[in-house]
Structures are given as structure tokens and as C-alpha cells.
Amino acid sequence: MRSDTVRTELSLELLVHGVGGTTPQTMLNDPRITRVCGDDTAGIYRRAGDADAERRSQEYGEGPVPDAYSWCNLTSGDGSRALWLLLLPFMVANLAHWMRPPVSRPGMDRAYDVLVRLLALSLTVLLVAAACEVAMDLVAWQCAGNAACAGGKSWLSFLAAGEPGRRIAAGAALPAGLTLLLWWLSRRTWYAYESQRPLPGPHPGEREGPDVTPLARRGFWYGRRLVARLRAAHTAAGLLTVAVALVVPPLERDTDVGGIRILAAVGWLLTGALAGLTVAVVAVTCGMGRSEHAPDEALDPRLARVMLGGTAAALLTAAGYACWHRPGWSAVGRLPSGEAFGWLALTQGLLLVALAGVAHLMHRSGGGRAELRGLGGPAVALLACSLGGVLTGGIAQRVADWLDRGATPGSGGVVAGPPVLLSWQASAIPVLLLVLAVVVVVRGRRLLRRTRALVPKVEADYPGEEYEPARSRQIALARARAELTDQAALFIGVVGGVAFLLGAGALAGAWLSGAVPGRAEAGAPGWVRTVAEAAQNLGSWLVGAGVVALIALGRRAYRDAGARRTVGILWDVGTFWPRAAHPFAPPCYAERAVPDLTWRMTTWTRAHRGRIILSGHSQGSVLAAAAVWQLDPATRARIALLTYGSPLGRLYGRWFPAYFGPPALTSLHVELHAWRNLWRRTDPIGGPVHLDEPGPPVDRAPLPDPAAYGRTEEHPLPAPLLTHFDYQADPAFAAERGALLGWLHRNTEGTLPVQGQGSGGRSSG
């Protein structure tokens, strides 16, 4: 009776691809496929000949039917995804939220959350301030008010005839429109990603404990409430930034000698209202964290309407105040609101220092393995701020050069140029690149030494061969390159430390000198001025070229699906995590993919009482693990996990220790029972999981790569180095899949309740 059941029950192999957007045809090795369920964005595919496999289960014996889950269009779908490149700093800031060290004290965890969210809020303000700088300062204030600049620019004629306040009010349409565009994009993706309901399951309290990862909580992949709340706060912050940029210049005029007192009083009242709204935005940003223990359906619509309505009214009032007629007012120099960039940089620096202190304390109290002694999150947050600064400075520098016909900012052109701080930050980029070059040279020399040291080990792995120096070096170099991944923390730490010091120096230089680096110290030796001017000019060119290259890449990705798929690789890695810190970041595809996988596995096993080999490659193995954590115990007992080229232990366990650390992966092994991991020494991404639990080990011995050193009867042509790809071509893949399926057949009889009867029981296997 038992053998009949085994013979007639169908088994599935559910394949989940990694980064790069592998097509279902490639995953199934068949051009004729059919979609079983899902849509064009993400779906389950099967070979056309297997479409009705459930009705012909007896024809398949004990072999699994392959299903392919394709999620590549979640990150590289239509052309509008190319616009996500401009959201790169937001994505990196959101990534820092999840890189916290594990800690058992909720107060420190809460402090980490708040600091990252405030940093993310400052990036929104920085982006909108950059748009204000371009549209309101460089174009409407400086160029439109200068006949030498506005001459020949017919598109500026409608601004040139107006008063300064009315010109900057017209220019405010660009940053206000940008803010509303970000709100619309966030809301649109929110409906498509965050609003995917998770699979109903047991009470969350059944799986609480110090070793249970938060990814197992029922509401982890359902962050619609927090994203909606943060979206309202960040939109309000953007509109407030525009309002402040509108109020400060006329208020400075009204409080000056000869100003209109009643207008000054109105300006101060408006300033007080803007300050109150700013406090409210900060309070909302800090006031609520993620609700992960259960899906949270509340959306706080009244809060969003009051916040957005209040800031919109303040913006309109500020525009009216700026447009009021002021006799004798003329545009001179830069807008005074441009000084906000210095205060933003100082605020970000203080927040980064505080975040580093909290992360260090969390690491000391929580212990465990974490890169950079728990400072990985602050280092990535610093990278987000640096990217934001480069984008801000690059856009402003390019626009200023274009308006001023290529003149160096601050060199006496027809426009004064962007704020001095942006020129100082640009001047620091050549220094940072020089440090990077030194680090790369040092790492390159170590790579060559490591390659030479690995040659004997490579030859020892292929005994009895006729060794060729070139072939041995080729394999040794591939292994040495793969090991560079494990040394990335030191590289990031050094670069991050240097970038922080350079940023602090740029801020100090801008505030102390009040001039661009090339003119900061008139009495300095000639060679100092020459070096400063060279750094300023080169830095200005580099940041501008970087922005132009980013826009060109986005334009190409918009038109070319192949380029869009390449850009999508960046989002595959960076948008796995929910938008817990920045609502304008590209959306989290896992909030669609993980529910897709859990719904598919649960409903299929209940309907057909079958078994599933969940097969995940690279980033697909991370999705697979996240989906398994969301399963109820009875369904999980009928699932076996096969991972290959997996970054679970090597990258996610080190950089996201609170979620994928050794305790979490150990609990996954204990709960799942059947899990095998394949890896190669030449793989720069995948690696062993390194779990020391009793029972069958998770990691198989490293697969040989190449499969043969030289020519053999089985490999008459030279075997290629596969590194991170083509794991399924290795005979070990089929062997491990068969062993896992055999384990499921032996240990899962009677573990699944009949459809419609609940699924709270735990497997006895």
C-alpha cells in the first residue's frame, strides 16, 4: 500500500532563478512552455508536455515534474524601470536599515530604526533641494536675472521680465513636480508590491524565540502600512523643502533695511508654521516601526490627508508670499536658501556618527558574526549619502556649466554657480579616487600572490594529471578572485572611512573659506592653488560626467530590453528587502515573490498531497529560504530545499546577521530537515552555509571546477570554468536532488491534512 502511494503521488521540482533574469525556457531547457499560474510580471511555468501532469501522475514514476518560477520582470519589466536609476541613493539607504547587528534589547533596535529613517528623510530633502538649486537658484534667480546669461535663451524670456520672487515661484514648479512624481511612483508600486496579501497561517506566537528569524513572522512581507505612512511623510518633507526655499529669500529682503514690516511679520508667521510642520514630519517618520507579527491592514488615511493637505497649503501660501510685489528688489549672488546644503551635510554626518555608535553597541551586546564589527549598516548609509551628494553636485555643476557656457564655478562667470559646498565635495572626489586606486593596486598585488599560493592546492585536487602552468594558474586565479568577496568588508571600511573624512573636510573648508577650493586661500603658495584648482575642475567634470553617464544608461535601458535586464541585476540584489526606511526606493520584489512561492507550495501540496524539491540558484536561494520560513509546519515537512551558488551564508549571513545569521539558518535546517547546498571554490557569490548541527550536513563538498583538469575520455575538449553558473550540468545536482526526493518519500507519509482541514500539525519526520 505504501509503495503504491509513492508510485502514484506526483512530485515537483520548483526552480527559482537568480539575478540576471533567466528565462523560463532556459530554466526548463525547452522552448515550448506554458504558464500554469501568475501573470506577465511573475508566474509559474511548465513544459507544454507536462501541462496536465497532475492527471497523469502514474506516468512520471518517482521523478519530479519541473516547474519554473520566473520573477525577472519584477525588476526589469517595462521601460519605466530605467527611471529607478535616479533612486539609487534611496535604495542603498533602505539597504542599511536591514544590515543591523543582532541584538536582544528592543530599545537599541528602535534607536537604529529611527536613525536610519532620519537619514533616509534627509536624502529626500537633499534631492528636492538639488532640484530647487537648479530651477530656483541657477535658472530663475541667477540666470534669468542676468541679461548676459538670459540673452539668447528664448525659453527664459518669460522669467527675465518678472520680479525675483515671482521668478523663483515659477521655478518652484520643478521641485514640487518632482516631489509629486516620486509620490505617484511610490503609490503605484505600492499597489503592485506591498499590497500582496501573505498566506494565512498559524498564530505568530507559535514560532517566536531567540533563534527564530523575523523573516518567519506572518506580517514581514506585508509592509503596506509603514510604506504608506513614510510616503506621506517624505512627500510632505519634499513640499516643505520647496516652501522653505520660497520663504527664505523674500523674508531676508523684508527684514533688511527698507523692507516691508507687515510682509516681514507674515514671513515670520509662515516660517513658524513651516517649523511646526517639519516637527510633525519628523515625529511621523520616527513614530512607528514595522508591524511584522501579523499583517497590518490599517493605513492611517486621515494622517496622510492632514499632513499632505497642510504642507500643500503651506507651499501655496509660501508661493503667494514670494510673489508679492517688493519695490527695488533685485537678484544678487546666490539664493540664501542654498546654505541649507551645509546644514544638511552636517546633519547627515551627525546621524552617521550616532548610527555607528548604536550599531557598535548592538554588536557588542548581541555578539555573533557581522561584517565590520557591526558597522556594515553605517558604512552603507554613508555610501547612500555620498551617492546623494554626487548626484546633487553633479546635476548642479552641469547645469551651472551649461548656463555659464563652461566657466568654472566661482571663477567670475555670468552666474555665481551652485553653493560653495558642492564645489568642495566635488573636489574631494579625485582624492577619493586616488585612494581607491591605491587600494586596488594593493589588492591586485595580493591577488597575484594568492594565485601563486593556490597553484599547488589546485594541482593537488587533480592528482595524476600532466600539469600545465597556464592551466593551473587559470584555475588558481579563478579561486583567488572568488575569495575577494570575503575581503570586501575591509575595502568598504577603508573607503568609507576616507569618504567620511573627506566629506567632513569639504564641509569645514566651505564654511571657513566661503569660496570654492581654487580661490579659498589667496595667500597660499602657487602649487597649492594649482592643485586646488585642478582638483576642483577635475571633480566638477567627474561628477558631471557621472550624472550624464547615469542618464545615458537610463535612456538606453528605457529603449533596450537587454540593457534594462542588465540594470535589473542591480535591483535584484538591492531591492530584496522591504521599503522600511525610504518609501521612494525601488519596490521590494520579495513582497510579491515570497507570497507567490508560499501560496503555490501550500495550495499544491494540499490539493495533490505531493512533495516539492524547492531548487534555488543564487538570489533564488534567498527567496526560497524566505518562502520556506513562511510555510506552516505540515507543508514545510513535504518540502526539501536544494540551493546552489547560494549567498545565504557567505553574503547574507554576514551582512544581514539579524535575519540570516547562523542561528536563523540553523533553525531553518532544523525545521526543514532536508536541505543540501552545492558550491564551488571558484564561485564569487555562492559558498558554504557552515552549519554545525547534528544530522546530515547541509553543505556538500565543493564541486570540482573545472570538471576535468585536462582532456579525458569523458571530456575530450577542455572543460570550462563555470564559477557561478550551470550547476545543474554537474552530476552532483541530479544525485542530490534524487537523494532529497528519496528522503521525502521515506519520511513524509501522512504528514499533510486533507484539504480544508487546517494545517497546524507538525511533521514527525
PDB file of N, CA, C and O in Angstrom, residues 133 138 152 180 209 266 329 390 452 474 482 520 560 574 579 596 633 652 674 709 712:
ATOM      1  N   GLU A 133      17.800  74.053  -6.184  1.00  0.00           N
ATOM      2  CA  GLU A 133      19.025  74.746  -6.551  1.00  0.00           C
ATOM      3  C   GLU A 133      19.091  74.978  -8.054  1.00  0.00           C
ATOM      4  O   GLU A 133      19.455  76.068  -8.517  1.00  0.00           O
ATOM      5  N   LEU A 138      19.839  78.593  -9.808  1.00  0.00           N
ATOM      6  CA  LEU A 138      20.661  78.762 -11.005  1.00  0.00           C
ATOM      7  C   LEU A 138      19.878  79.359 -12.169  1.00  0.00           C
ATOM      8  O   LEU A 138      20.359  80.272 -12.852  1.00  0.00           O
ATOM      9  N   GLY A 152      19.852  85.312 -25.482  1.00  0.00           N
ATOM     10  CA  GLY A 152      19.984  84.170 -26.374  1.00  0.00           C
ATOM     11  C   GLY A 152      19.232  82.945 -25.913  1.00  0.00           C
ATOM     12  O   GLY A 152      19.244  81.922 -26.599  1.00  0.00           O
ATOM     13  N   LEU A 180       5.922  65.358  -6.304  1.00  0.00           N
ATOM     14  CA  LEU A 180       4.653  64.694  -6.610  1.00  0.00           C
ATOM     15  C   LEU A 180       4.871  63.476  -7.504  1.00  0.00           C
ATOM     16  O   LEU A 180       4.162  62.473  -7.387  1.00  0.00           O
ATOM     17  N   GLY A 209      10.888  33.110  19.270  1.00  0.00           N
ATOM     18  CA  GLY A 209      12.012  32.620  20.044  1.00  0.00           C
ATOM     19  C   GLY A 209      13.274  33.334  19.641  1.00  0.00           C
ATOM     20  O   GLY A 209      13.336  33.988  18.592  1.00  0.00           O
ATOM     21  N   VAL A 266       4.401  88.571   8.253  1.00  0.00           N
ATOM     22  CA  VAL A 266       3.785  87.417   7.579  1.00  0.00           C
ATOM     23  C   VAL A 266       4.824  86.322   7.337  1.00  0.00           C
ATOM     24  O   VAL A 266       4.567  85.126   7.518  1.00  0.00           O
ATOM     25  N   TRP A 329      13.622  95.295  -5.372  1.00  0.00           N
ATOM     26  CA  TRP A 329      14.274  94.002  -5.068  1.00  0.00           C
ATOM     27  C   TRP A 329      14.927  93.465  -6.331  1.00  0.00           C
ATOM     28  O   TRP A 329      14.280  93.348  -7.376  1.00  0.00           O
ATOM     29  N   VAL A 390      26.841  63.158  -4.663  1.00  0.00           N
ATOM     30  CA  VAL A 390      27.394  63.165  -6.017  1.00  0.00           C
ATOM     31  C   VAL A 390      26.317  63.527  -7.034  1.00  0.00           C
ATOM     32  O   VAL A 390      26.537  64.339  -7.945  1.00  0.00           O
ATOM     33  N   ARG A 452      49.524  32.541  -6.881  1.00  0.00           N
ATOM     34  CA  ARG A 452      50.707  31.676  -6.865  1.00  0.00           C
ATOM     35  C   ARG A 452      50.627  30.664  -5.723  1.00  0.00           C
ATOM     36  O   ARG A 452      51.016  29.500  -5.883  1.00  0.00           O
ATOM     37  N   GLN A 474      45.270  29.484 -14.375  1.00  0.00           N
ATOM     38  CA  GLN A 474      43.897  29.881 -14.718  1.00  0.00           C
ATOM     39  C   GLN A 474      42.920  29.483 -13.617  1.00  0.00           C
ATOM     40  O   GLN A 474      42.086  30.282 -13.185  1.00  0.00           O
ATOM     41  N   ALA A 482      37.489  34.626  -6.563  1.00  0.00           N
ATOM     42  CA  ALA A 482      36.296  34.312  -5.774  1.00  0.00           C
ATOM     43  C   ALA A 482      36.491  34.663  -4.303  1.00  0.00           C
ATOM     44  O   ALA A 482      35.548  35.080  -3.624  1.00  0.00           O
ATOM     45  N   ALA A 520      40.074  79.622  -2.328  1.00  0.00           N
ATOM     46  CA  ALA A 520      39.848  79.626  -0.885  1.00  0.00           C
ATOM     47  C   ALA A 520      40.930  80.395  -0.132  1.00  0.00           C
ATOM     48  O   ALA A 520      40.654  81.036   0.882  1.00  0.00           O
ATOM     49  N   ASP A 560      16.116  49.731 -24.621  1.00  0.00           N
ATOM     50  CA  ASP A 560      16.678  48.414 -24.929  1.00  0.00           C
ATOM     51  C   ASP A 560      16.362  47.447 -23.804  1.00  0.00           C
ATOM     52  O   ASP A 560      16.796  47.640 -22.663  1.00  0.00           O
ATOM     53  N   GLY A 574      19.560  44.683  -4.704  1.00  0.00           N
ATOM     54  CA  GLY A 574      19.300  45.774  -3.771  1.00  0.00           C
ATOM     55  C   GLY A 574      17.869  45.929  -3.317  1.00  0.00           C
ATOM     56  O   GLY A 574      17.615  46.609  -2.320  1.00  0.00           O
ATOM     57  N   ARG A 579      10.634  48.163   1.832  1.00  0.00           N
ATOM     58  CA  ARG A 579      10.942  49.597   1.947  1.00  0.00           C
ATOM     59  C   ARG A 579      10.607  50.062   3.363  1.00  0.00           C
ATOM     60  O   ARG A 579       9.617  50.740   3.598  1.00  0.00           O
ATOM     61  N   ASP A 596       4.017  34.597  -3.585  1.00  0.00           N
ATOM     62  CA  ASP A 596       3.780  33.723  -4.738  1.00  0.00           C
ATOM     63  C   ASP A 596       4.242  32.304  -4.447  1.00  0.00           C
ATOM     64  O   ASP A 596       3.523  31.323  -4.703  1.00  0.00           O
ATOM     65  N   PRO A 633       3.968  24.251   9.414  1.00  0.00           N
ATOM     66  CA  PRO A 633       4.804  23.068   9.641  1.00  0.00           C
ATOM     67  C   PRO A 633       4.437  21.868   8.774  1.00  0.00           C
ATOM     68  O   PRO A 633       5.321  21.145   8.311  1.00  0.00           O
ATOM     69  N   TYR A 652      24.638  37.048   2.845  1.00  0.00           N
ATOM     70  CA  TYR A 652      23.502  37.458   3.665  1.00  0.00           C
ATOM     71  C   TYR A 652      23.743  37.173   5.146  1.00  0.00           C
ATOM     72  O   TYR A 652      23.329  37.954   6.007  1.00  0.00           O
ATOM     73  N   ALA A 674      15.392  18.511   5.436  1.00  0.00           N
ATOM     74  CA  ALA A 674      16.046  18.097   4.194  1.00  0.00           C
ATOM     75  C   ALA A 674      16.533  19.334   3.447  1.00  0.00           C
ATOM     76  O   ALA A 674      15.734  20.048   2.840  1.00  0.00           O
ATOM     77  N   TYR A 709      40.751  18.529 -15.325  1.00  0.00           N
ATOM     78  CA  TYR A 709      41.911  19.415 -15.491  1.00  0.00           C
ATOM     79  C   TYR A 709      42.322  19.479 -16.958  1.00  0.00           C
ATOM     80  O   TYR A 709      42.520  20.556 -17.516  1.00  0.00           O
ATOM     81  N   THR A 712      40.103  14.293 -21.223  1.00  0.00           N
ATOM     82  CA  THR A 712      39.858  12.915 -20.801  1.00  0.00           C
ATOM     83  C   THR A 712      38.852  12.292 -21.753  1.00  0.00           C
ATOM     84  O   THR A 712      38.321  12.947 -22.660  1.00  0.00           O
TER      85      THR A 712
END
